[in-house]
Coordinates of C-alpha atoms in Angstrom, one line a residue:
M175 CA -62.8 59.6 90.0
I176 CA -59.1 59.2 89.8
G177 CA -59.2 59.0 86.0
R178 CA -56.5 57.9 83.5
S179 CA -53.7 59.4 85.7
G180 CA -54.1 56.3 87.9
D181 CA -54.9 53.8 85.2
E182 CA -51.4 53.4 83.7
P183 CA -49.4 50.3 84.8
R184 CA -46.5 52.4 85.4
F185 CA -48.4 54.4 88.3
R186 CA -49.2 51.2 90.1
I187 CA -47.7 49.7 93.0
H188 CA -48.6 45.8 93.7
D189 CA -47.1 44.1 97.0
F190 CA -46.4 47.5 98.7
E191 CA -44.9 47.6 102.1
P192 CA -44.1 50.8 103.8
A193 CA -40.4 52.1 102.9
Y194 CA -39.5 52.2 106.7
L195 CA -39.8 48.6 107.4
R196 CA -36.4 48.4 104.8
L197 CA -34.5 50.2 107.2
A198 CA -32.4 48.4 109.5
P199 CA -33.1 49.3 113.2
A200 CA -29.4 50.8 113.4
E201 CA -30.0 53.0 110.3
I202 CA -33.4 54.3 112.1
A203 CA -31.0 54.8 115.5
A204 CA -29.1 56.8 113.7
R205 CA -31.7 59.1 112.3
V206 CA -33.1 59.6 115.7
D207 CA -29.3 60.9 116.9
A208 CA -29.3 63.2 113.6
A209 CA -32.8 64.3 114.5
R210 CA -32.0 65.1 117.9
A211 CA -28.8 67.0 117.2
E212 CA -30.9 68.9 114.6
L213 CA -32.6 70.3 117.7
A214 CA -30.0 71.1 119.7
D215 CA -29.0 73.8 117.1
C216 CA -32.4 74.2 115.2
R217 CA -32.2 74.1 111.5
A218 CA -35.5 72.2 111.1
C219 CA -36.4 74.4 108.7
P220 CA -35.3 77.3 106.5
R221 CA -35.6 79.9 109.4
N222 CA -32.5 78.5 110.8
C223 CA -33.1 79.9 114.1
G224 CA -30.3 78.1 116.0
C225 CA -31.8 77.7 119.3
N226 CA -31.7 74.6 121.0
R227 CA -35.0 73.0 121.3
L228 CA -33.8 70.6 123.3
R229 CA -34.0 72.9 126.2
D230 CA -37.2 73.9 125.3
E231 CA -35.8 77.2 123.8
T232 CA -38.4 78.7 120.9
R233 CA -38.2 81.2 118.2
A234 CA -39.8 81.2 115.0
C235 CA -42.4 78.3 115.2
H236 CA -42.9 78.8 119.0
T237 CA -42.6 75.0 119.2
G238 CA -39.7 73.7 121.7
R239 CA -38.6 70.0 122.8
H240 CA -41.9 68.3 121.9
A241 CA -44.4 68.5 119.1
I242 CA -48.0 70.5 119.6
V243 CA -50.7 68.2 118.5
S244 CA -53.8 70.0 117.5
S245 CA -56.3 67.2 116.9
A246 CA -55.8 63.6 115.1
F247 CA -58.7 61.7 113.3
A248 CA -59.6 59.9 110.0
H249 CA -60.1 62.5 107.5
F250 CA -62.4 62.3 104.6
G251 CA -61.7 65.6 103.1
E252 CA -58.6 64.7 101.8
E253 CA -57.9 64.1 97.9
D254 CA -59.6 60.7 96.9
C255 CA -56.2 59.0 96.8
L256 CA -55.5 59.5 100.1
R257 CA -58.9 59.3 102.0
G258 CA -59.9 56.3 99.9
S259 CA -63.3 54.6 101.7
R260 CA -61.3 54.4 105.0
G261 CA -60.1 57.7 105.3
S262 CA -56.6 59.5 106.0
G263 CA -55.0 59.1 109.3
T264 CA -54.3 62.8 110.0
I265 CA -52.6 64.1 112.8
F266 CA -52.5 68.1 112.9
F267 CA -49.4 70.1 114.6
S268 CA -50.0 73.3 116.1
L269 CA -48.1 76.6 115.0
C270 CA -46.3 76.9 111.6
N271 CA -42.8 78.6 110.3
L272 CA -45.0 80.6 107.9
R273 CA -47.1 83.5 108.4
C274 CA -49.5 83.2 105.5
V275 CA -52.2 86.4 106.2
F276 CA -54.8 84.3 104.4
C277 CA -54.4 81.0 106.1
Q278 CA -57.9 79.2 106.4
N279 CA -56.4 77.4 109.7
W280 CA -54.7 80.2 111.6
D281 CA -56.5 79.4 114.6
I282 CA -54.0 76.4 114.9
S283 CA -51.1 77.8 112.6
Q284 CA -51.0 81.1 114.1
R285 CA -51.9 80.6 117.7
R286 CA -51.3 77.2 119.7
S287 CA -53.9 74.8 119.9
G288 CA -53.9 71.3 121.8
Q289 CA -51.4 69.5 123.8
E290 CA -47.5 68.7 123.7
R291 CA -46.8 65.0 123.1
D292 CA -43.5 63.1 123.1
A293 CA -42.3 60.5 120.5
R294 CA -44.6 58.0 122.5
A295 CA -47.4 59.6 122.5
I296 CA -47.4 60.7 118.8
A297 CA -46.6 57.0 118.0
V298 CA -49.7 55.7 120.0
L299 CA -51.8 58.2 118.2
M300 CA -50.8 56.3 114.8
L301 CA -51.4 53.3 116.1
E302 CA -54.8 54.4 117.1
L303 CA -55.5 55.5 113.5
Q304 CA -54.1 52.7 112.1
Q305 CA -56.5 50.1 114.4
Q306 CA -59.5 52.6 113.0
G307 CA -58.9 51.4 109.5
C308 CA -57.1 54.4 108.1
H309 CA -55.2 53.9 104.9
N310 CA -52.4 56.4 105.9
I311 CA -50.7 58.4 108.6
N312 CA -50.7 62.2 107.2
F313 CA -48.9 64.4 108.9
V314 CA -50.0 68.1 108.5
T315 CA -48.2 71.0 109.0
P316 CA -44.7 68.8 109.9
E317 CA -41.9 71.2 108.9
H318 CA -40.8 73.0 112.4
V319 CA -41.3 69.4 114.0
A320 CA -39.7 67.0 111.2
P321 CA -36.9 65.8 114.0
Q322 CA -39.8 64.8 116.9
L323 CA -41.7 63.0 113.7
V324 CA -38.5 60.7 113.1
E325 CA -38.5 60.0 117.1
A326 CA -42.4 59.1 116.4
I327 CA -42.0 56.9 113.6
A328 CA -38.8 55.2 115.4
E329 CA -41.2 54.5 118.3
A330 CA -44.3 53.5 116.5
I331 CA -42.4 50.4 114.1
P332 CA -41.6 48.3 116.6
M333 CA -45.2 48.7 118.1
G334 CA -46.5 47.3 114.8
L335 CA -47.4 50.4 112.7
R336 CA -47.9 49.5 108.9
L337 CA -49.1 52.2 107.2
P338 CA -47.7 54.6 104.5
I339 CA -46.4 57.9 105.9
V340 CA -47.9 61.3 104.3
Y341 CA -45.8 64.3 104.5
N342 CA -48.1 67.1 104.0
T343 CA -46.3 70.4 104.0
S344 CA -46.0 73.9 102.9
A345 CA -42.8 72.8 101.2
Y346 CA -40.8 75.5 103.6
D347 CA -38.7 72.7 104.6
G348 CA -34.9 72.3 105.4
L349 CA -33.4 70.2 103.3
A350 CA -31.3 68.5 106.3
S351 CA -34.7 67.3 107.4
L352 CA -36.1 66.3 104.2
R353 CA -33.1 63.7 104.2
L354 CA -33.8 62.5 107.7
M355 CA -37.4 61.4 106.4
D356 CA -35.5 59.4 103.2
G357 CA -36.9 56.0 103.7
L358 CA -39.4 57.0 106.5
V359 CA -41.9 58.8 104.2
D360 CA -43.6 57.3 101.2
V361 CA -46.1 60.0 100.0
Y362 CA -45.1 63.8 99.9
M363 CA -47.5 66.3 99.5
P364 CA -46.0 69.9 99.4
D365 CA -48.4 73.0 98.3
F366 CA -46.4 75.2 96.2
K367 CA -48.0 78.5 96.7
F368 CA -45.7 81.4 95.4
W369 CA -43.3 81.8 92.5
R370 CA -42.0 85.3 93.6
E371 CA -40.2 86.5 96.3
E372 CA -42.2 89.9 96.8
T373 CA -45.4 87.9 96.9
S374 CA -44.1 85.4 99.4
L375 CA -42.8 87.9 101.5
H376 CA -46.0 90.2 101.4
L377 CA -48.2 87.1 101.8
A378 CA -46.3 84.6 103.9
L379 CA -43.2 86.9 105.6
A380 CA -40.9 84.6 103.8
R381 CA -38.6 86.1 100.7
D382 CA -37.0 82.8 100.5
Y383 CA -40.2 80.5 100.2
P384 CA -39.8 80.2 96.2
Q385 CA -36.3 79.1 96.1
R386 CA -37.0 76.9 99.5
A387 CA -40.1 75.4 98.1
R388 CA -37.8 74.2 94.6
E389 CA -35.3 72.7 96.6
A390 CA -37.6 70.8 98.8
I391 CA -39.6 69.5 96.2
R392 CA -36.6 68.4 93.8
E393 CA -35.8 66.4 97.0
M394 CA -38.8 64.8 97.6
H395 CA -39.1 64.1 93.9
R396 CA -35.6 62.5 94.4
Q397 CA -36.7 60.6 97.2
V398 CA -40.1 59.4 95.8
G399 CA -40.7 60.0 92.3
P400 CA -44.0 60.5 90.5
L401 CA -47.0 59.4 92.6
R402 CA -48.0 55.2 92.2
L403 CA -51.4 54.0 93.7
G404 CA -52.2 50.7 94.6
S405 CA -55.2 48.3 92.7
D406 CA -57.8 50.4 95.3
G407 CA -56.5 53.8 93.9
V408 CA -54.8 54.7 97.1
A409 CA -51.4 56.5 97.0
R410 CA -48.7 54.4 98.1
R411 CA -45.7 56.0 96.9
G412 CA -44.4 59.2 95.6
V413 CA -44.9 63.6 95.0
L414 CA -48.6 64.8 95.1
V415 CA -48.4 68.8 94.6
R416 CA -50.7 70.8 95.7
H417 CA -51.6 74.8 94.4
L418 CA -54.0 76.9 95.9
V419 CA -55.5 78.8 92.9
M420 CA -55.4 82.7 94.1
P421 CA -56.9 85.7 92.5
G422 CA -54.6 87.4 90.5
Q423 CA -51.9 85.3 90.6
Q424 CA -52.0 83.3 87.1
D425 CA -48.7 84.1 85.9
E426 CA -47.0 82.8 89.3
A427 CA -49.2 79.6 89.0
A428 CA -48.1 79.1 85.2
A429 CA -44.6 79.6 86.3
I430 CA -44.9 76.9 88.9
F431 CA -46.4 74.1 86.6
E432 CA -43.5 74.8 83.7
W433 CA -41.2 74.3 86.7
L434 CA -42.9 71.0 87.9
A435 CA -43.2 69.9 84.2
R436 CA -39.7 70.8 83.4
E437 CA -37.7 70.3 86.4
L438 CA -39.9 66.9 87.8
S439 CA -42.0 65.3 85.6
P440 CA -44.6 66.2 82.9
D441 CA -46.1 62.9 85.5
T442 CA -46.2 64.9 88.5
Y443 CA -49.5 64.7 90.0
L444 CA -51.3 68.2 90.9
N445 CA -54.3 69.3 92.7
L446 CA -55.3 72.6 91.9
M447 CA -57.3 73.7 94.7
A448 CA -60.2 76.1 94.3
Q449 CA -61.4 76.6 97.8
Y450 CA -59.5 80.0 98.6
R451 CA -61.4 82.4 100.1
P452 CA -60.5 85.6 102.2
A453 CA -59.6 84.7 105.5
Y454 CA -57.6 85.7 108.5
K455 CA -56.2 89.0 108.0
V456 CA -57.3 89.7 104.6
G457 CA -60.0 92.5 104.6
G458 CA -58.9 93.2 108.4
I459 CA -57.8 96.6 109.2
A460 CA -54.3 97.0 109.0
R461 CA -52.2 99.4 111.3
D462 CA -52.9 102.1 108.7
G463 CA -56.2 102.0 109.2
R464 CA -57.4 100.5 105.7
P465 CA -58.6 97.2 104.8
G466 CA -55.5 94.6 104.3
H467 CA -54.5 92.7 101.3
L468 CA -57.6 93.5 99.0
E469 CA -55.8 92.5 96.2
I470 CA -56.9 89.1 97.5
G471 CA -59.9 90.1 99.2
R472 CA -62.0 87.6 97.0
E473 CA -62.8 84.1 95.8
P474 CA -61.0 83.3 92.7
R475 CA -63.1 83.4 89.6
P476 CA -64.4 80.5 87.6
R477 CA -62.4 81.7 84.5
E478 CA -58.9 81.8 86.9
L479 CA -59.4 78.6 88.0
E480 CA -59.6 77.3 84.1
A481 CA -56.8 79.3 83.0
A482 CA -54.7 77.4 85.8
F483 CA -56.0 74.3 84.4
A484 CA -55.3 75.5 80.7
A485 CA -51.6 76.8 82.1
A486 CA -50.8 73.3 83.6
R487 CA -51.9 71.7 80.6
R488 CA -49.5 73.8 78.2
A489 CA -46.9 73.3 80.6
G490 CA -47.3 69.5 79.9
L491 CA -48.9 68.6 83.3
W492 CA -51.9 65.9 82.6
R493 CA -52.3 64.3 85.9
F494 CA -54.9 66.2 87.9
D495 CA -56.8 65.2 91.2
T496 CA -60.4 65.2 90.6
R497 CA -62.5 64.1 93.3
E498 CA -66.0 62.8 94.5
R499 CA -67.5 65.0 96.8
R500 CA -68.2 63.7 100.4
P501 CA -69.0 65.2 103.6
D502 CA -66.1 66.3 105.1
A503 CA -65.2 65.3 108.5
S504 CA -64.6 67.8 111.3
R505 CA -60.9 69.5 112.1
G506 CA -61.7 68.9 115.4

C-alpha cells in the first residue's frame, strides 16, 4: 500500500509524458557530445580518474568504452510505486565505483558479470522491457556509466521509447553526469548510505561519500522535485530516497533524515530498508587473521528499525514506502 503519501492531489501527475520527449533533437545530440567528452577525460563520478575511456582505458570502475550489462528483466522486488502490477524494467550494470564491504550484490558489483553492450544494444533492451509491459526503465548502478546511458537513451527515443527513466544509484555521482541527465531522467532513486566520512571510508573506501551524496541528491531534487505518482500509484517523476538501516548507525541515520527534511523537503519520499544482513567481507577473515567488520556482523534489531522510523518522523518526514510482499523475481 502506498498510503497517504500518494493520496494528496499535489503528489499526483495526470497526462504524463517522459521528460525526454520534451527535449529537442539538437539538445539531445548536444548531450551525447558532452557525454563522450566526459568519457575522454573521465569525470563521470567523484573518483575523477581522468582516463580516456573512449580508448578503453579503465581505472576505479574497471569499465571502459562500453557499459557491462549483467542482466535485464521485469523486476517485482522493487518498491510498489516502481514495480506496479507489471514490474520495473531493470537493467543491472556490472561493477561499481564504491567498495562496500557489506554489498549483497557483490558478485556483480565487485566482479565483472555479463557482457559489454554499446548504446544501440542497451536501447534494444529498453525497448524489449517496454514491450513486456514494464512500467519504467530502471538503471541499477549507473554512476560509472552515466555517459553511456545518455547515448543509449538518445538511441532509444527515435526507436519508440515512451517509459519514464529511473536512475537507481548509490548517490556517489558526479554533478556533471547528473546535469547531463537533466530532462532525460524522470525518477531518481538514490541510496543515502552514510553521514560520517570515517564510516564511508571504512565501509566503502570513499571518504568523500557523504559530501558527494549530499551534492548529488540536492541536484536530483532540483531537477525533479518530490516524488509524484500516476493515478495507478506508479511513480512518474521525482526523488525517492532509500536508506539501508544498519546495526549501530542510528545517529548517522538521524542526521541523514534531518538533512533530507531541511535541505530538500519534508515531503521527501523515503524507503527505510530493513533487509541488511552480513554479506561479502563482513565476518570474513581479514589480513590480520581476525574476522572483519564485526560491528556490522548482524542483522538490525527490530528496535533499531523502529528507532529509524521515529527519527525520520522527528525530522519532519512523513512519506514512507510501505509494500505488499510478493514473490521476488530472480536477479538473473
